[in-house]
PDB file of C-alpha atoms in Angstrom:
ATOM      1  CA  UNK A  18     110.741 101.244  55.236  1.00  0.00           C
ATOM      2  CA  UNK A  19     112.998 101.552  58.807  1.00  0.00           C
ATOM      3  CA  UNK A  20     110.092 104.381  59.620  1.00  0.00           C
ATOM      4  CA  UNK A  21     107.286 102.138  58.743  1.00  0.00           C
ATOM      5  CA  UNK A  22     108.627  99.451  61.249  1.00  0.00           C
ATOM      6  CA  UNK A  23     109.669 102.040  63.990  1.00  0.00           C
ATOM      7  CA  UNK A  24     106.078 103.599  63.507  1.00  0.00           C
ATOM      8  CA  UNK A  25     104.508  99.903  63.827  1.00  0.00           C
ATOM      9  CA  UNK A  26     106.323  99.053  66.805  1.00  0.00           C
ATOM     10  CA  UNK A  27     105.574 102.100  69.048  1.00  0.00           C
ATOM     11  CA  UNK A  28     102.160 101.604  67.791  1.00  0.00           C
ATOM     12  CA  UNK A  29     102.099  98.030  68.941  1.00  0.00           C
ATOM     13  CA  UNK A  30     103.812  98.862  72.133  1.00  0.00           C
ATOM     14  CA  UNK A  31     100.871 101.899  72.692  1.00  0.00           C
ATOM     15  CA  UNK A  32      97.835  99.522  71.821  1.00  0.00           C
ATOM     16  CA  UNK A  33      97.969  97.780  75.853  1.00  0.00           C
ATOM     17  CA  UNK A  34      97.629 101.181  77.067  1.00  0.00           C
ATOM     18  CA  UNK A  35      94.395 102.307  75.743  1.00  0.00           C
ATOM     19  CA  UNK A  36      92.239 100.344  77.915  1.00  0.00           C
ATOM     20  CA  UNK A  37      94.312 102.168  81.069  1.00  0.00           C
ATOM     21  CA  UNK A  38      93.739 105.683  79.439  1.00  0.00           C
ATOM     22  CA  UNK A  39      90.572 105.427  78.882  1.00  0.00           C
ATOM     23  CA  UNK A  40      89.952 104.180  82.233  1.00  0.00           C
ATOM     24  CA  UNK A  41      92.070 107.147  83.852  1.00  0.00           C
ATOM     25  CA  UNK A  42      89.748 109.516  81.156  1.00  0.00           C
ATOM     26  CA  UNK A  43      87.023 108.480  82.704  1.00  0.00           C
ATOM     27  CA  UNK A  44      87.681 108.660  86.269  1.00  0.00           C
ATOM     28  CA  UNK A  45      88.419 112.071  85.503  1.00  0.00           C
ATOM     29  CA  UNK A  46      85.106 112.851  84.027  1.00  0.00           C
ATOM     30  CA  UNK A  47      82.942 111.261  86.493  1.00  0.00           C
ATOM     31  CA  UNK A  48      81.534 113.160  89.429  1.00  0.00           C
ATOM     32  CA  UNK A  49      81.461 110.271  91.877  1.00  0.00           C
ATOM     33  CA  UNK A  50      83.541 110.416  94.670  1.00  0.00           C
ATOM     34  CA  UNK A  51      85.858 107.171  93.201  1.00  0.00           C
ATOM     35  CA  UNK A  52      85.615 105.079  90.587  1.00  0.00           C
ATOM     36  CA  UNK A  53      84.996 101.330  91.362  1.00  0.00           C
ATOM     37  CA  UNK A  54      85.708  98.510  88.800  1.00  0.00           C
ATOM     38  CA  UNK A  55      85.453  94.872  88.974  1.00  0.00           C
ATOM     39  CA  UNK A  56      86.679  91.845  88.347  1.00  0.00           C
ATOM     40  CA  UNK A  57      86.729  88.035  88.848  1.00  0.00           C
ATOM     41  CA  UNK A  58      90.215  86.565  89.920  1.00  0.00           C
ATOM     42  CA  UNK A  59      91.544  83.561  87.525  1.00  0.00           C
ATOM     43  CA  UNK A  60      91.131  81.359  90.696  1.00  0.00           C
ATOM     44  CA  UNK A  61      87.262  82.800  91.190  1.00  0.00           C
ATOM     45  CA  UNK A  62      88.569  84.957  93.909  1.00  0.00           C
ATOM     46  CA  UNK A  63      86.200  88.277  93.649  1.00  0.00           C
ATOM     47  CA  UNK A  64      87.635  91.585  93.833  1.00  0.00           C
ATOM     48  CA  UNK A  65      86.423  95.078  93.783  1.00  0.00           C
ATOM     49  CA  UNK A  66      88.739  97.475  92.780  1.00  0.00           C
ATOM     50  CA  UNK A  67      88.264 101.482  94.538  1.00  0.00           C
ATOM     51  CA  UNK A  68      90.293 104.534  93.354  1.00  0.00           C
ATOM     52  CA  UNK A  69      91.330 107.494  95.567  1.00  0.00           C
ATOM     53  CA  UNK A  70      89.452 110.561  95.324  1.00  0.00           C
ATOM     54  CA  UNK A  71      91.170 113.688  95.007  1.00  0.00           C
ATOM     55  CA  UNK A  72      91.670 113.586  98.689  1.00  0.00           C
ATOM     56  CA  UNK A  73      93.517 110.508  98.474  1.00  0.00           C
ATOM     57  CA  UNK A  74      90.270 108.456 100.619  1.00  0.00           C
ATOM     58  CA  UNK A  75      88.832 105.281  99.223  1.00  0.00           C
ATOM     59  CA  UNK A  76      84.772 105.996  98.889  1.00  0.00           C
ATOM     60  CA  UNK A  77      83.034 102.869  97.945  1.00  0.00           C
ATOM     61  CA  UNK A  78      79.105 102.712  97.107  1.00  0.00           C
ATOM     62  CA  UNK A  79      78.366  99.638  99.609  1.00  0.00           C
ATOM     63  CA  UNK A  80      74.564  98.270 100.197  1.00  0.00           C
ATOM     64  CA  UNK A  81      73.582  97.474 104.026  1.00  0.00           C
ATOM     65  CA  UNK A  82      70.821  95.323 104.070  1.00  0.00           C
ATOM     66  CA  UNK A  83      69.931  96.274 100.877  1.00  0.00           C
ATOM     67  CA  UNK A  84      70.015 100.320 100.891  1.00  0.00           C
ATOM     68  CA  UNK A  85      73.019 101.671  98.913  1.00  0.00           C
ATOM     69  CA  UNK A  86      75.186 104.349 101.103  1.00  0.00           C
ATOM     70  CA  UNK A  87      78.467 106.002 100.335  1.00  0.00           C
ATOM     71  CA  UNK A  88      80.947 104.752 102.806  1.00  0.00           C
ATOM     72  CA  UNK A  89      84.753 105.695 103.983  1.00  0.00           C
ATOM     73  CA  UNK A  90      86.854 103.013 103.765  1.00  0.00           C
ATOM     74  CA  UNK A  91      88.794 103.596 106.598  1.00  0.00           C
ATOM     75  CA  UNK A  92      91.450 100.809 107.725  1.00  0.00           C
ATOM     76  CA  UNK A  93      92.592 102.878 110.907  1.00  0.00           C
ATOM     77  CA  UNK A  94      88.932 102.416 112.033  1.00  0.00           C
ATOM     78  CA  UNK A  95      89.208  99.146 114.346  1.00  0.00           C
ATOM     79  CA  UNK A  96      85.032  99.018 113.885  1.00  0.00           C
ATOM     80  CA  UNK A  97      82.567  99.708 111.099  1.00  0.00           C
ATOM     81  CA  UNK A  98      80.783 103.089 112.299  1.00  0.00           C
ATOM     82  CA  UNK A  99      77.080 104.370 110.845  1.00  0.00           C
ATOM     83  CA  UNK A 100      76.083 107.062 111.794  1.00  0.00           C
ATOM     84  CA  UNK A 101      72.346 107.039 113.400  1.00  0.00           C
ATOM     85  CA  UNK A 102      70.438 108.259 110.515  1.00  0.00           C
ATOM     86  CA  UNK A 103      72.794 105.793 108.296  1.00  0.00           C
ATOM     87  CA  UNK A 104      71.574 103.094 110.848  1.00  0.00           C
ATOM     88  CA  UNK A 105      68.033 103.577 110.824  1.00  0.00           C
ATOM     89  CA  UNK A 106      67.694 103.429 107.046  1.00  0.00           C
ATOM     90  CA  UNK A 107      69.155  99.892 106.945  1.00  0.00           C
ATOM     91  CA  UNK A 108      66.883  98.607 109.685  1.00  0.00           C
ATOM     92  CA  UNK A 109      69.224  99.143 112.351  1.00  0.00           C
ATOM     93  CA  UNK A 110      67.407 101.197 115.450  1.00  0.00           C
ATOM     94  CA  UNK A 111      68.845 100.384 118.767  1.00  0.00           C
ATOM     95  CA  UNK A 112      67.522 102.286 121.853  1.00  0.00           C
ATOM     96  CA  UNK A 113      68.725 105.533 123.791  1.00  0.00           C
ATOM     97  CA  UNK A 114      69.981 102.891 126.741  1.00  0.00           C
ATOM     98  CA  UNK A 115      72.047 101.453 124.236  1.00  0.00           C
ATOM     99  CA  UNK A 116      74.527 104.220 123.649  1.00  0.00           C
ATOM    100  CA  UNK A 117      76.438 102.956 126.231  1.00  0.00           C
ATOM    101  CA  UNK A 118      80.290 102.616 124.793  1.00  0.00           C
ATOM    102  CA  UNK A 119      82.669 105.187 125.119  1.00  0.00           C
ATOM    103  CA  UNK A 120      84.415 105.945 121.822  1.00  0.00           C
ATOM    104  CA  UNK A 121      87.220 108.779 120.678  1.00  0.00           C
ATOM    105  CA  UNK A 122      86.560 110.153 117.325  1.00  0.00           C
ATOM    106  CA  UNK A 123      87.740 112.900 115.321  1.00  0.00           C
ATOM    107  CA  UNK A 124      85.205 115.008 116.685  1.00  0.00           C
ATOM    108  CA  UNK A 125      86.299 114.154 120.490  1.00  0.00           C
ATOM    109  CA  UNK A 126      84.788 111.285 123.058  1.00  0.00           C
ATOM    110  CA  UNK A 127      81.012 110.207 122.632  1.00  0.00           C
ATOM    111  CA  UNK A 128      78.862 107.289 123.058  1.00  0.00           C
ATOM    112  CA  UNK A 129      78.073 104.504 120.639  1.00  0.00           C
ATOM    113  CA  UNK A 130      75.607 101.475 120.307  1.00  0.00           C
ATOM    114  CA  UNK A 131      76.656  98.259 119.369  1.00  0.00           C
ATOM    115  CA  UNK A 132      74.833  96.649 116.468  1.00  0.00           C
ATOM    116  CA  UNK A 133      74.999  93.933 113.481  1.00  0.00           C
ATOM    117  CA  UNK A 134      74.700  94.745 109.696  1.00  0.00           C
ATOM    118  CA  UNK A 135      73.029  91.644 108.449  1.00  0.00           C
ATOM    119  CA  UNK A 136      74.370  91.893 104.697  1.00  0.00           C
ATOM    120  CA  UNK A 137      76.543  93.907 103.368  1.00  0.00           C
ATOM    121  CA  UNK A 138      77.750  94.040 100.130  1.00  0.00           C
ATOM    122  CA  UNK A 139      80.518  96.082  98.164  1.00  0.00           C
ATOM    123  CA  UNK A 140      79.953  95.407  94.355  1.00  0.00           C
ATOM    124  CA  UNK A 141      80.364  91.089  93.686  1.00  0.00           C
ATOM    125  CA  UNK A 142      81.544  91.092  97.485  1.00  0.00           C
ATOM    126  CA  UNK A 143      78.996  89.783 100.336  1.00  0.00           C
ATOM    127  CA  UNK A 144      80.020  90.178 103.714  1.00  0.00           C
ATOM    128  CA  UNK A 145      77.417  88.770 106.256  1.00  0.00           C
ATOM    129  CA  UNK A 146      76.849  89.393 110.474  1.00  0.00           C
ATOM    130  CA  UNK A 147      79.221  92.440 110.199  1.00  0.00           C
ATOM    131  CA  UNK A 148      80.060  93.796 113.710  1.00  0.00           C
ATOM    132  CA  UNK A 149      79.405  97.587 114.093  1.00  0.00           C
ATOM    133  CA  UNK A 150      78.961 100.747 115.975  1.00  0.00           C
ATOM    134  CA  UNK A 151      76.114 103.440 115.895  1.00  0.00           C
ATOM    135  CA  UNK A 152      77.214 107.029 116.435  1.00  0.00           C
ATOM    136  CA  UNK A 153      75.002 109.942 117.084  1.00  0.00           C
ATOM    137  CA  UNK A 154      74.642 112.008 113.799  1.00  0.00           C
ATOM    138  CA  UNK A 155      76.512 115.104 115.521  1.00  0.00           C
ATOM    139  CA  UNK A 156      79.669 112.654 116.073  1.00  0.00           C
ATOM    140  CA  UNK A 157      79.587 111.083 112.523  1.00  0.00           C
ATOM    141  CA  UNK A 158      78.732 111.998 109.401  1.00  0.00           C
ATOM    142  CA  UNK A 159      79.987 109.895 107.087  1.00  0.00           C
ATOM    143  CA  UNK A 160      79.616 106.303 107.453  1.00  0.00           C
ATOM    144  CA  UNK A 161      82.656 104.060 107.703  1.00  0.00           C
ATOM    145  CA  UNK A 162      83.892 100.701 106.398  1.00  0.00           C
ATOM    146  CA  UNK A 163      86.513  99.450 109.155  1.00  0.00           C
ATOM    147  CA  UNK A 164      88.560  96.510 110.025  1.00  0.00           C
ATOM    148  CA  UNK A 165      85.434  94.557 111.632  1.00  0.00           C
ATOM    149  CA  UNK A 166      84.324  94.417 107.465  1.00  0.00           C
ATOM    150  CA  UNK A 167      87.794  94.455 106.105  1.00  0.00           C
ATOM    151  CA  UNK A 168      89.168  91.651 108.236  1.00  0.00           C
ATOM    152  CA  UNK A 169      86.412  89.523 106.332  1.00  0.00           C
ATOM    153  CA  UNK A 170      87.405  89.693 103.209  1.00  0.00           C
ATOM    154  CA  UNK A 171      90.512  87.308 102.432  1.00  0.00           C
ATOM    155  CA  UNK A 172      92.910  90.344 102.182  1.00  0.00           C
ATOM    156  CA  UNK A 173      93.025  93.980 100.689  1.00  0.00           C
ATOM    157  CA  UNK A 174      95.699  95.469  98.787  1.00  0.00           C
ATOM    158  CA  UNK A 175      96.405  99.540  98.375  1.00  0.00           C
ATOM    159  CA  UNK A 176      98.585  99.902  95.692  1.00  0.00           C
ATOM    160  CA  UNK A 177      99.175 103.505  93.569  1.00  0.00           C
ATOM    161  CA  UNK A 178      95.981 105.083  94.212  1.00  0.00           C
ATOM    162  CA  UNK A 179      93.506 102.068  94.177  1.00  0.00           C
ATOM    163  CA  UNK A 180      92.154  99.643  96.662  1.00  0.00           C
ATOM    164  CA  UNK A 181      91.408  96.319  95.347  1.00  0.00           C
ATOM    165  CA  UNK A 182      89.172  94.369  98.189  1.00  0.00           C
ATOM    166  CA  UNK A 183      89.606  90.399  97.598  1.00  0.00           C
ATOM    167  CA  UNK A 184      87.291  87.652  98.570  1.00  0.00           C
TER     168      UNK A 184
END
């Protein structure tokens, strides 16, 4: 009988932790870049929740004006960045003249445009009139969510291995 209860107890102790396993099981399996779950907030608050890749970088699927793009969340990045190509799909086409800010990127100094992303939208989150800047394709490749999106939201957490966004 003492087994029967010591069996029941580590089985009721294990039963919470099936919902986490079989979230972790399939993050594994999947082939995106990171998984993204979400979730309303008791207090209505929406939040999108990102994991790390196996790099450790948050990749989010985000829609600008409506076209869905992978995007690096990257919260040493003081602006959003799109790449041209990235820019032009979403509506966004500003002019040769307009390259006219010096930036330093990974890939060394270059010029970018200024631009706004009318909507832009991360799962249940809407972010509106997003300030940005439009890099030549050479200087960027991979688009990237930074601070001018992030400091929208009401505040972001990073917390073992996932960032949960929070509106």
């Amino acid at each position: 009988m003492f087994r029967f209860v010591i069996i029941l107890l580590v089985f009721v102790g294990l039963v919470p932790l099936v919902p986490l396993l079989l979230d972790y099981q399939a993050d594994q399996t999947s082939g995106s870049a990171a998984t993204v779950l979400e979730t309303d907030d008791v207090s209505g608050a929406r939040r999108h929740r990102i994991s790390a890749n196996r790099s450790g970088q948050f990749v989010a699927d985000v829609h600008l004006n409506g076209q869905m793009h992978e995007m690096l969340v990257d919260t040493g990045a003081s602006t959003t960045v799109l790449p041209l190509s990235v820019a032009e799909d979403v509506g966004i086409f500003p002019k040769r003249e307009d390259f006219k800010y010096r930036v330093s990127t990974a890939n060394g100094a270059t010029y970018g445009a200024s631009a706004i992303i009318d909507r832009l939208k991360i799962g249940r989150i809407n972010l509106r009139n997003i300030d940005a800047l439009v890099l030549r394709d050479e200087s960027l490749s991979t688009p990237l969510l930074g601070m001018t999106a992030l400091n929208e939201l009401d505040r972001f957490d990073i917390s073992n291995g996932t960032l949960v966004l929070i509106q």
